[in-house]
Amino acid sequence: MKKTITIIILALVSLGSRLFAANDISLMDSAKKNGITFYWDSLAETGMLEKNGHQLTFRKNEQIVILDSVRMSVTDAPELKNNKVYVSQKFMNDAELLFKEDNSTMFKVGAILIDAGHGGKDPGALKTYKINGKDVTIQEKDINLKVAKLLGERLKTAYPDKQIILTRDKDVYLTLQERTEIANNVKVKENEAVLFISIHVNSSLNKTSSGYEVWYLSPGYRRTVLDKSAAGDDSSLFPILNSMLEEEYTTESIMIAKFIMDGLQSQIGDQSKARGIKAEEWFVVKNSNMPSVLIELGFVSNEKEALLLNDTTYLKKAALGIYNGIGAFITHFERSKGFTSANEN
């Protein structure tokens, strides 16, 4: 996400004390009673409350809450008891006050960066097959570029107000570092997000391996995504704020992955199998300071699937699936900040 976070501390407390008030209110029940939408990410143990067009982000055992990702306040820390979130009355009162703030700084997706993997001297995965009596080498770099351009065209038509950027639009070589720098240097307005979509094709020594998959950055990997100046003069705030924002990126990346996987399944049907959503620490993803995913469209090492990947009609389906997934995420993100629905089972 490409944004500047302005922090306004509404109350000064000793963050090191970590004192807990009487957290005897079920947040899920109270939110429902007060017309507040409650989202909870059980993986990151972070949550979000939504009301009046505002999103209030919080984390278990932390006194800091962030309004619309740009305004910080301090209140009683929520607790997790028996897999349910409990808060104090002060937490609920503070949340209601924040929900009454002017909501003129709502978030939106400002740019979508499409990265066609490999290119130029780097062909990526490749395999030669006999097609119509001729030897044809199917190269990953070509497939990636075709899908990236098809996807870019659809996005530009659907979202003329957003920047749609391709890391490459022809057969040129870019290092992983160059791709990441392109992503991290995209200029957007304050309160706008950048999405990073990297497109690849798979290969395996097992010729029967097949299917498509979507990867997001492993929650076990932590990175610096926030400018240290955002914490002001209190250096102790930086690791807390950076961790909350980084976890938010992970949550949003999982959501993008889910929507894209659903989109691909809808378009591809039984022509190839869905291998699912997975976590990894790809260089080009883990060094991008924004929600990001990497898509593996199929296996060129599998002859049947390689022929599909060499078929423009099939690639159009794949591009449409990715496009539909991104569109679903944008709608979700601009409405509810990308968090998963509350689930306290």
mmCIF file of C-alpha atoms in Angstrom:
data_model
loop_
_atom_site.group_PDB
_atom_site.id
_atom_site.type_symbol
_atom_site.label_atom_id
_atom_site.label_comp_id
_atom_site.label_asym_id
_atom_site.label_seq_id
_atom_site.Cartn_x
_atom_site.Cartn_y
_atom_site.Cartn_z
ATOM 1 C CA MET A 1 0.000 0.000 0.000
ATOM 2 C CA LYS A 2 1.393 3.351 -0.976
ATOM 3 C CA LYS A 3 0.266 5.897 1.570
ATOM 4 C CA THR A 4 1.389 8.409 4.142
ATOM 5 C CA ILE A 5 0.101 7.751 7.631
ATOM 6 C CA THR A 6 -0.629 10.811 9.720
ATOM 7 C CA ILE A 7 -0.842 9.918 13.370
ATOM 8 C CA ILE A 8 -2.800 11.993 15.863
ATOM 9 C CA ILE A 9 -2.525 10.771 19.439
ATOM 10 C CA LEU A 10 -5.807 11.495 21.165
ATOM 11 C CA ALA A 11 -4.721 10.270 24.590
ATOM 12 C CA LEU A 12 -1.301 9.897 26.157
ATOM 13 C CA VAL A 13 -0.704 6.745 28.167
ATOM 14 C CA SER A 14 2.271 4.645 29.076
ATOM 15 C CA LEU A 15 2.325 2.000 26.340
ATOM 16 C CA GLY A 16 4.810 -0.013 28.343
ATOM 17 C CA SER A 17 2.399 -0.512 31.223
ATOM 18 C CA ARG A 18 -0.086 -2.528 29.115
ATOM 19 C CA LEU A 19 -2.775 -2.214 31.822
ATOM 20 C CA PHE A 20 -6.040 -3.994 31.094
ATOM 21 C CA ALA A 21 -9.448 -2.656 32.057
ATOM 22 C CA ALA A 22 -12.432 -4.847 32.777
ATOM 23 C CA ASN A 23 -12.872 -6.520 29.394
ATOM 24 C CA ASP A 24 -16.255 -8.088 29.990
ATOM 25 C CA ILE A 25 -18.041 -7.096 26.761
ATOM 26 C CA SER A 26 -18.199 -9.513 23.842
ATOM 27 C CA LEU A 27 -17.141 -7.399 20.885
ATOM 28 C CA MET A 28 -19.142 -9.482 18.424
ATOM 29 C CA ASP A 29 -22.356 -9.116 20.466
ATOM 30 C CA SER A 30 -21.853 -5.420 21.187
ATOM 31 C CA ALA A 31 -21.026 -4.658 17.552
ATOM 32 C CA LYS A 32 -24.192 -6.396 16.377
ATOM 33 C CA LYS A 33 -26.276 -4.529 18.947
ATOM 34 C CA ASN A 34 -24.852 -1.140 17.928
ATOM 35 C CA GLY A 35 -25.004 -1.554 14.161
ATOM 36 C CA ILE A 36 -21.248 -2.062 13.774
ATOM 37 C CA THR A 37 -19.813 -4.543 11.292
ATOM 38 C CA PHE A 38 -17.115 -6.687 12.936
ATOM 39 C CA TYR A 39 -14.290 -8.398 11.028
ATOM 40 C CA TRP A 40 -11.702 -10.660 12.609
ATOM 41 C CA ASP A 41 -8.515 -12.182 11.194
ATOM 42 C CA SER A 42 -7.797 -15.177 13.416
ATOM 43 C CA LEU A 43 -4.418 -15.745 11.728
ATOM 44 C CA ALA A 44 -2.974 -12.325 12.574
ATOM 45 C CA GLU A 45 -5.228 -11.810 15.624
ATOM 46 C CA THR A 46 -6.223 -8.411 14.317
ATOM 47 C CA GLY A 47 -9.672 -7.047 13.703
ATOM 48 C CA MET A 48 -11.643 -4.199 12.273
ATOM 49 C CA LEU A 49 -14.894 -2.438 13.131
ATOM 50 C CA GLU A 50 -16.838 -0.657 10.409
ATOM 51 C CA LYS A 51 -19.541 1.987 10.822
ATOM 52 C CA ASN A 52 -20.533 5.238 9.110
ATOM 53 C CA GLY A 53 -18.016 4.571 6.352
ATOM 54 C CA HIS A 54 -15.130 4.301 8.840
ATOM 55 C CA GLN A 55 -12.837 1.367 9.576
ATOM 56 C CA LEU A 56 -11.227 1.021 12.994
ATOM 57 C CA THR A 57 -8.299 -1.417 13.081
ATOM 58 C CA PHE A 58 -7.179 -3.047 16.333
ATOM 59 C CA ARG A 59 -5.051 -5.934 17.572
ATOM 60 C CA LYS A 60 -5.255 -8.289 20.515
ATOM 61 C CA ASN A 61 -3.546 -6.968 23.678
ATOM 62 C CA GLU A 62 -2.612 -3.641 22.041
ATOM 63 C CA GLN A 63 -3.852 -0.246 23.270
ATOM 64 C CA ILE A 64 -3.407 1.379 19.861
ATOM 65 C CA VAL A 65 -6.284 1.518 17.402
ATOM 66 C CA ILE A 66 -6.075 3.062 13.924
ATOM 67 C CA LEU A 67 -8.954 4.846 12.218
ATOM 68 C CA ASP A 68 -9.080 4.459 8.419
ATOM 69 C CA SER A 69 -5.356 3.569 8.471
ATOM 70 C CA VAL A 70 -4.386 7.215 8.946
ATOM 71 C CA ARG A 71 -5.359 8.235 12.475
ATOM 72 C CA MET A 72 -4.172 6.667 15.698
ATOM 73 C CA SER A 73 -5.817 6.674 19.102
ATOM 74 C CA VAL A 74 -5.121 4.959 22.407
ATOM 75 C CA THR A 75 -7.762 3.044 24.350
ATOM 76 C CA ASP A 76 -8.133 -0.112 26.445
ATOM 77 C CA ALA A 77 -6.538 -3.179 24.870
ATOM 78 C CA PRO A 78 -8.908 -5.909 23.591
ATOM 79 C CA GLU A 79 -8.436 -9.452 24.869
ATOM 80 C CA LEU A 80 -8.979 -12.850 23.313
ATOM 81 C CA LYS A 81 -10.717 -15.271 25.687
ATOM 82 C CA ASN A 82 -11.987 -18.681 24.598
ATOM 83 C CA ASN A 83 -11.452 -17.631 20.961
ATOM 84 C CA LYS A 84 -13.723 -14.600 21.405
ATOM 85 C CA VAL A 85 -12.731 -10.941 21.493
ATOM 86 C CA TYR A 86 -13.668 -9.061 24.651
ATOM 87 C CA VAL A 87 -13.343 -5.317 25.233
ATOM 88 C CA SER A 88 -14.101 -2.728 27.902
ATOM 89 C CA GLN A 89 -16.895 -0.160 27.878
ATOM 90 C CA LYS A 90 -14.235 2.516 27.310
ATOM 91 C CA PHE A 91 -13.139 0.742 24.123
ATOM 92 C CA MET A 92 -16.708 0.795 22.806
ATOM 93 C CA ASN A 93 -17.222 4.448 23.828
ATOM 94 C CA ASP A 94 -13.977 5.505 22.133
ATOM 95 C CA ALA A 95 -14.912 3.559 18.996
ATOM 96 C CA GLU A 96 -18.296 5.303 18.771
ATOM 97 C CA LEU A 97 -16.605 8.705 19.075
ATOM 98 C CA LEU A 98 -14.170 7.844 16.290
ATOM 99 C CA PHE A 99 -16.984 6.650 14.041
ATOM 100 C CA LYS A 100 -18.443 10.174 14.226
ATOM 101 C CA GLU A 101 -15.291 11.674 12.667
ATOM 102 C CA ASP A 102 -15.422 13.287 9.233
ATOM 103 C CA ASN A 103 -15.025 10.469 6.687
ATOM 104 C CA SER A 104 -13.628 12.507 3.802
ATOM 105 C CA THR A 105 -10.401 10.458 3.737
ATOM 106 C CA MET A 106 -11.753 7.080 2.656
ATOM 107 C CA PHE A 107 -9.381 4.554 1.117
ATOM 108 C CA LYS A 108 -9.472 3.359 -2.464
ATOM 109 C CA VAL A 109 -7.229 1.378 -4.790
ATOM 110 C CA GLY A 110 -5.198 3.966 -6.692
ATOM 111 C CA ALA A 111 -2.964 1.706 -8.785
ATOM 112 C CA ILE A 112 -2.658 -1.906 -9.906
ATOM 113 C CA LEU A 113 0.786 -3.122 -10.902
ATOM 114 C CA ILE A 114 0.902 -6.203 -13.125
ATOM 115 C CA ASP A 115 4.231 -8.000 -13.214
ATOM 116 C CA ALA A 116 4.800 -10.398 -16.121
ATOM 117 C CA GLY A 117 7.500 -12.702 -14.768
ATOM 118 C CA HIS A 118 10.802 -13.343 -16.578
ATOM 119 C CA GLY A 119 11.438 -11.877 -20.057
ATOM 120 C CA GLY A 120 14.290 -11.182 -22.479
ATOM 121 C CA LYS A 121 17.274 -13.436 -21.836
ATOM 122 C CA ASP A 122 15.344 -15.140 -19.026
ATOM 123 C CA PRO A 123 12.689 -17.409 -20.601
ATOM 124 C CA GLY A 124 11.555 -18.909 -17.310
ATOM 125 C CA ALA A 125 10.106 -22.416 -17.510
ATOM 126 C CA LEU A 126 10.024 -23.844 -21.046
ATOM 127 C CA LYS A 127 9.330 -27.095 -22.846
ATOM 128 C CA THR A 128 9.307 -28.197 -26.496
ATOM 129 C CA TYR A 129 6.384 -30.197 -27.869
ATOM 130 C CA LYS A 130 5.311 -31.446 -31.288
ATOM 131 C CA ILE A 131 2.341 -29.320 -32.450
ATOM 132 C CA ASN A 132 0.855 -29.971 -35.895
ATOM 133 C CA GLY A 133 4.030 -31.794 -36.881
ATOM 134 C CA LYS A 134 6.344 -28.979 -35.809
ATOM 135 C CA ASP A 135 8.557 -28.575 -32.744
ATOM 136 C CA VAL A 136 7.212 -25.653 -30.718
ATOM 137 C CA THR A 137 8.951 -24.360 -27.611
ATOM 138 C CA ILE A 138 6.451 -23.011 -25.090
ATOM 139 C CA GLN A 139 8.120 -20.392 -22.904
ATOM 140 C CA GLU A 140 6.898 -19.014 -19.602
ATOM 141 C CA LYS A 141 7.960 -15.451 -20.409
ATOM 142 C CA ASP A 142 5.618 -15.367 -23.431
ATOM 143 C CA ILE A 143 2.630 -16.734 -21.526
ATOM 144 C CA ASN A 144 3.173 -14.313 -18.645
ATOM 145 C CA LEU A 145 3.328 -11.336 -21.003
ATOM 146 C CA LYS A 146 0.212 -12.327 -22.959
ATOM 147 C CA VAL A 147 -1.863 -12.688 -19.801
ATOM 148 C CA ALA A 148 -0.457 -9.478 -18.292
ATOM 149 C CA LYS A 149 -1.400 -7.487 -21.399
ATOM 150 C CA LEU A 150 -4.868 -9.037 -21.614
ATOM 151 C CA LEU A 151 -5.420 -8.307 -17.923
ATOM 152 C CA GLY A 152 -4.080 -4.770 -18.258
ATOM 153 C CA GLU A 153 -6.443 -3.991 -21.141
ATOM 154 C CA ARG A 154 -9.478 -5.141 -19.161
ATOM 155 C CA LEU A 155 -8.463 -3.195 -16.063
ATOM 156 C CA LYS A 156 -7.796 0.015 -18.017
ATOM 157 C CA THR A 157 -11.252 -0.180 -19.563
ATOM 158 C CA ALA A 158 -13.007 -0.928 -16.280
ATOM 159 C CA TYR A 159 -11.039 1.473 -14.067
ATOM 160 C CA PRO A 160 -10.084 4.628 -16.020
ATOM 161 C CA ASP A 161 -9.608 6.433 -12.688
ATOM 162 C CA LYS A 162 -6.879 4.032 -11.532
ATOM 163 C CA GLN A 163 -3.281 3.631 -12.686
ATOM 164 C CA ILE A 164 -2.818 0.302 -14.450
ATOM 165 C CA ILE A 165 0.915 -0.344 -14.779
ATOM 166 C CA LEU A 166 2.815 -3.231 -16.364
ATOM 167 C CA THR A 167 6.394 -3.846 -15.242
ATOM 168 C CA ARG A 168 7.051 -4.841 -18.852
ATOM 169 C CA ASP A 169 4.883 -4.674 -21.979
ATOM 170 C CA LYS A 170 7.390 -6.365 -24.300
ATOM 171 C CA ASP A 171 10.028 -9.088 -24.247
ATOM 172 C CA VAL A 172 12.654 -7.415 -22.072
ATOM 173 C CA TYR A 173 14.701 -8.619 -19.105
ATOM 174 C CA LEU A 174 14.127 -7.102 -15.668
ATOM 175 C CA THR A 175 15.822 -8.175 -12.444
ATOM 176 C CA LEU A 176 13.696 -8.988 -9.425
ATOM 177 C CA GLN A 177 15.082 -5.875 -7.745
ATOM 178 C CA GLU A 178 14.047 -3.710 -10.700
ATOM 179 C CA ARG A 179 10.518 -5.099 -10.571
ATOM 180 C CA THR A 180 10.279 -4.385 -6.853
ATOM 181 C CA GLU A 181 11.601 -0.863 -7.295
ATOM 182 C CA ILE A 182 8.977 -0.185 -9.966
ATOM 183 C CA ALA A 183 6.310 -1.352 -7.516
ATOM 184 C CA ASN A 184 7.554 0.634 -4.551
ATOM 185 C CA ASN A 185 7.985 3.817 -6.596
ATOM 186 C CA VAL A 186 4.429 3.994 -7.896
ATOM 187 C CA LYS A 187 3.068 7.434 -7.020
ATOM 188 C CA VAL A 188 -0.476 7.549 -5.686
ATOM 189 C CA LYS A 189 -2.463 9.996 -3.607
ATOM 190 C CA GLU A 190 -2.567 9.853 0.166
ATOM 191 C CA ASN A 191 -5.159 7.265 1.286
ATOM 192 C CA GLU A 192 -4.753 5.253 -1.937
ATOM 193 C CA ALA A 193 -3.461 1.693 -2.140
ATOM 194 C CA VAL A 194 -1.304 -0.085 -4.714
ATOM 195 C CA LEU A 195 -1.952 -3.733 -5.576
ATOM 196 C CA PHE A 196 0.890 -5.920 -6.882
ATOM 197 C CA ILE A 197 -0.028 -8.898 -9.090
ATOM 198 C CA SER A 198 2.848 -11.093 -10.325
ATOM 199 C CA ILE A 199 2.081 -13.608 -13.104
ATOM 200 C CA HIS A 200 4.096 -16.805 -13.610
ATOM 201 C CA VAL A 201 3.922 -20.343 -14.979
ATOM 202 C CA ASN A 202 5.043 -23.481 -13.166
ATOM 203 C CA SER A 203 7.221 -26.478 -14.020
ATOM 204 C CA SER A 204 7.983 -29.794 -12.338
ATOM 205 C CA LEU A 205 10.108 -32.898 -12.815
ATOM 206 C CA ASN A 206 6.846 -34.770 -12.388
ATOM 207 C CA LYS A 207 5.202 -34.548 -15.803
ATOM 208 C CA THR A 208 1.770 -35.255 -14.319
ATOM 209 C CA SER A 209 1.800 -32.180 -12.048
ATOM 210 C CA SER A 210 -0.870 -29.743 -13.162
ATOM 211 C CA GLY A 211 -3.096 -26.904 -12.029
ATOM 212 C CA TYR A 212 -2.974 -23.251 -11.047
ATOM 213 C CA GLU A 213 -2.293 -21.710 -7.660
ATOM 214 C CA VAL A 214 -2.083 -18.291 -6.005
ATOM 215 C CA TRP A 215 0.641 -17.411 -3.512
ATOM 216 C CA TYR A 216 0.788 -14.685 -0.880
ATOM 217 C CA LEU A 217 3.537 -13.638 1.489
ATOM 218 C CA SER A 218 3.941 -15.983 4.441
ATOM 219 C CA PRO A 219 2.720 -14.473 7.746
ATOM 220 C CA GLY A 220 5.999 -15.677 9.256
ATOM 221 C CA TYR A 221 7.908 -13.079 7.253
ATOM 222 C CA ARG A 222 8.041 -9.586 8.704
ATOM 223 C CA ARG A 223 9.153 -6.497 6.796
ATOM 224 C CA THR A 224 9.318 -2.738 7.227
ATOM 225 C CA VAL A 225 6.348 -1.181 5.451
ATOM 226 C CA LEU A 226 6.022 2.091 7.346
ATOM 227 C CA ASP A 227 8.167 5.200 7.246
ATOM 228 C CA LYS A 228 9.758 5.659 10.670
ATOM 229 C CA SER A 229 8.710 9.316 10.696
ATOM 230 C CA ALA A 230 5.096 8.154 11.010
ATOM 231 C CA ALA A 231 5.686 7.303 14.662
ATOM 232 C CA GLY A 232 6.646 10.886 15.468
ATOM 233 C CA ASP A 233 8.982 11.419 18.395
ATOM 234 C CA ASP A 234 8.035 8.206 20.180
ATOM 235 C CA SER A 235 10.287 5.507 18.711
ATOM 236 C CA SER A 236 8.505 2.819 20.765
ATOM 237 C CA LEU A 237 5.410 3.279 18.579
ATOM 238 C CA PHE A 238 7.150 2.342 15.335
ATOM 239 C CA PRO A 239 7.411 -1.452 15.756
ATOM 240 C CA ILE A 240 3.783 -1.634 16.910
ATOM 241 C CA LEU A 241 2.425 0.444 14.045
ATOM 242 C CA ASN A 242 4.643 -1.271 11.448
ATOM 243 C CA SER A 243 3.560 -4.696 12.678
ATOM 244 C CA MET A 244 -0.133 -3.755 12.536
ATOM 245 C CA LEU A 245 0.195 -2.367 9.016
ATOM 246 C CA GLU A 246 2.292 -5.326 7.808
ATOM 247 C CA GLU A 247 -0.286 -7.758 9.181
ATOM 248 C CA GLU A 248 -2.948 -5.749 7.384
ATOM 249 C CA TYR A 249 -1.007 -6.207 4.128
ATOM 250 C CA THR A 250 -0.894 -9.966 4.743
ATOM 251 C CA THR A 251 -4.632 -10.080 5.400
ATOM 252 C CA GLU A 252 -5.342 -8.110 2.244
ATOM 253 C CA SER A 253 -2.984 -10.316 0.220
ATOM 254 C CA ILE A 254 -4.850 -13.406 1.409
ATOM 255 C CA MET A 255 -8.107 -11.767 0.354
ATOM 256 C CA ILE A 256 -6.730 -10.925 -3.108
ATOM 257 C CA ALA A 257 -5.501 -14.508 -3.452
ATOM 258 C CA LYS A 258 -8.911 -15.884 -2.495
ATOM 259 C CA PHE A 259 -10.808 -13.660 -4.932
ATOM 260 C CA ILE A 260 -8.396 -14.434 -7.785
ATOM 261 C CA MET A 261 -8.586 -18.172 -7.085
ATOM 262 C CA ASP A 262 -12.394 -17.964 -7.172
ATOM 263 C CA GLY A 263 -12.207 -16.003 -10.429
ATOM 264 C CA LEU A 264 -9.893 -18.521 -12.067
ATOM 265 C CA GLN A 265 -12.026 -21.468 -10.984
ATOM 266 C CA SER A 266 -15.124 -19.807 -12.406
ATOM 267 C CA GLN A 267 -13.523 -19.210 -15.829
ATOM 268 C CA ILE A 268 -11.303 -22.274 -16.237
ATOM 269 C CA GLY A 269 -13.749 -24.802 -14.835
ATOM 270 C CA ASP A 270 -12.568 -28.401 -15.246
ATOM 271 C CA GLN A 271 -9.978 -27.623 -17.937
ATOM 272 C CA SER A 272 -7.375 -27.485 -15.174
ATOM 273 C CA LYS A 273 -7.465 -28.033 -11.428
ATOM 274 C CA ALA A 274 -7.213 -25.499 -8.636
ATOM 275 C CA ARG A 275 -4.202 -26.260 -6.446
ATOM 276 C CA GLY A 276 -5.267 -23.719 -3.843
ATOM 277 C CA ILE A 277 -3.918 -20.668 -2.041
ATOM 278 C CA LYS A 278 -0.431 -20.977 -0.584
ATOM 279 C CA ALA A 279 2.111 -18.956 1.391
ATOM 280 C CA GLU A 280 5.720 -18.322 0.377
ATOM 281 C CA GLU A 281 8.432 -15.671 0.658
ATOM 282 C CA TRP A 282 9.023 -14.903 -3.026
ATOM 283 C CA PHE A 283 11.561 -12.090 -3.440
ATOM 284 C CA VAL A 284 9.404 -10.026 -5.759
ATOM 285 C CA VAL A 285 6.461 -10.293 -3.346
ATOM 286 C CA LYS A 286 8.196 -9.957 0.022
ATOM 287 C CA ASN A 287 10.026 -6.804 -1.029
ATOM 288 C CA SER A 288 6.907 -5.012 -2.250
ATOM 289 C CA ASN A 289 5.502 -2.680 0.400
ATOM 290 C CA MET A 290 1.872 -3.304 -0.487
ATOM 291 C CA PRO A 291 -0.703 -6.107 -0.697
ATOM 292 C CA SER A 292 0.723 -8.533 -3.262
ATOM 293 C CA VAL A 293 0.218 -12.008 -4.728
ATOM 294 C CA LEU A 294 1.985 -14.294 -7.194
ATOM 295 C CA ILE A 295 -0.082 -16.417 -9.605
ATOM 296 C CA GLU A 296 1.151 -19.692 -11.123
ATOM 297 C CA LEU A 297 -1.114 -20.313 -14.137
ATOM 298 C CA GLY A 298 -0.173 -23.939 -14.793
ATOM 299 C CA PHE A 299 2.650 -26.362 -15.647
ATOM 300 C CA VAL A 300 4.505 -26.209 -18.954
ATOM 301 C CA SER A 301 6.063 -29.543 -17.951
ATOM 302 C CA ASN A 302 2.643 -31.169 -18.344
ATOM 303 C CA GLU A 303 1.985 -31.587 -22.078
ATOM 304 C CA LYS A 304 -1.789 -31.288 -21.850
ATOM 305 C CA GLU A 305 -1.587 -28.157 -19.738
ATOM 306 C CA ALA A 306 1.257 -26.692 -21.797
ATOM 307 C CA LEU A 307 -0.949 -26.876 -24.901
ATOM 308 C CA LEU A 308 -3.666 -25.021 -22.988
ATOM 309 C CA LEU A 309 -1.177 -22.354 -21.963
ATOM 310 C CA ASN A 310 -0.200 -22.009 -25.624
ATOM 311 C CA ASP A 311 -3.848 -21.368 -26.555
ATOM 312 C CA THR A 312 -4.902 -17.700 -26.675
ATOM 313 C CA THR A 313 -8.532 -18.595 -25.929
ATOM 314 C CA TYR A 314 -7.476 -20.334 -22.719
ATOM 315 C CA LEU A 315 -5.243 -17.433 -21.696
ATOM 316 C CA LYS A 316 -8.150 -15.038 -22.214
ATOM 317 C CA LYS A 317 -10.150 -17.121 -19.745
ATOM 318 C CA ALA A 318 -7.284 -16.994 -17.249
ATOM 319 C CA ALA A 319 -6.942 -13.219 -17.658
ATOM 320 C CA LEU A 320 -10.681 -12.769 -17.188
ATOM 321 C CA GLY A 321 -10.590 -14.897 -14.050
ATOM 322 C CA ILE A 322 -7.783 -12.790 -12.577
ATOM 323 C CA TYR A 323 -9.592 -9.599 -13.609
ATOM 324 C CA ASN A 324 -12.822 -10.716 -11.921
ATOM 325 C CA GLY A 325 -10.890 -11.582 -8.773
ATOM 326 C CA ILE A 326 -9.188 -8.188 -8.658
ATOM 327 C CA GLY A 327 -12.513 -6.466 -9.282
ATOM 328 C CA ALA A 328 -14.141 -8.364 -6.405
ATOM 329 C CA PHE A 329 -11.263 -7.416 -4.121
ATOM 330 C CA ILE A 330 -11.467 -3.739 -5.089
ATOM 331 C CA THR A 331 -15.170 -3.686 -4.264
ATOM 332 C CA HIS A 332 -14.487 -5.401 -0.935
ATOM 333 C CA PHE A 333 -11.467 -3.248 -0.089
ATOM 334 C CA GLU A 334 -13.093 0.073 -0.854
ATOM 335 C CA ARG A 335 -16.091 -0.926 1.223
ATOM 336 C CA SER A 336 -14.617 -2.810 4.188
ATOM 337 C CA LYS A 337 -10.823 -2.368 4.060
ATOM 338 C CA GLY A 338 -10.140 -5.966 2.991
ATOM 339 C CA PHE A 339 -10.668 -7.847 6.235
ATOM 340 C CA THR A 340 -12.235 -11.282 6.476
ATOM 341 C CA SER A 341 -15.677 -11.692 7.992
ATOM 342 C CA ALA A 342 -15.880 -12.227 11.725
ATOM 343 C CA ASN A 343 -15.446 -15.841 12.698
ATOM 344 C CA GLU A 344 -14.997 -16.743 16.336
ATOM 345 C CA ASN A 345 -15.614 -20.464 16.206
#
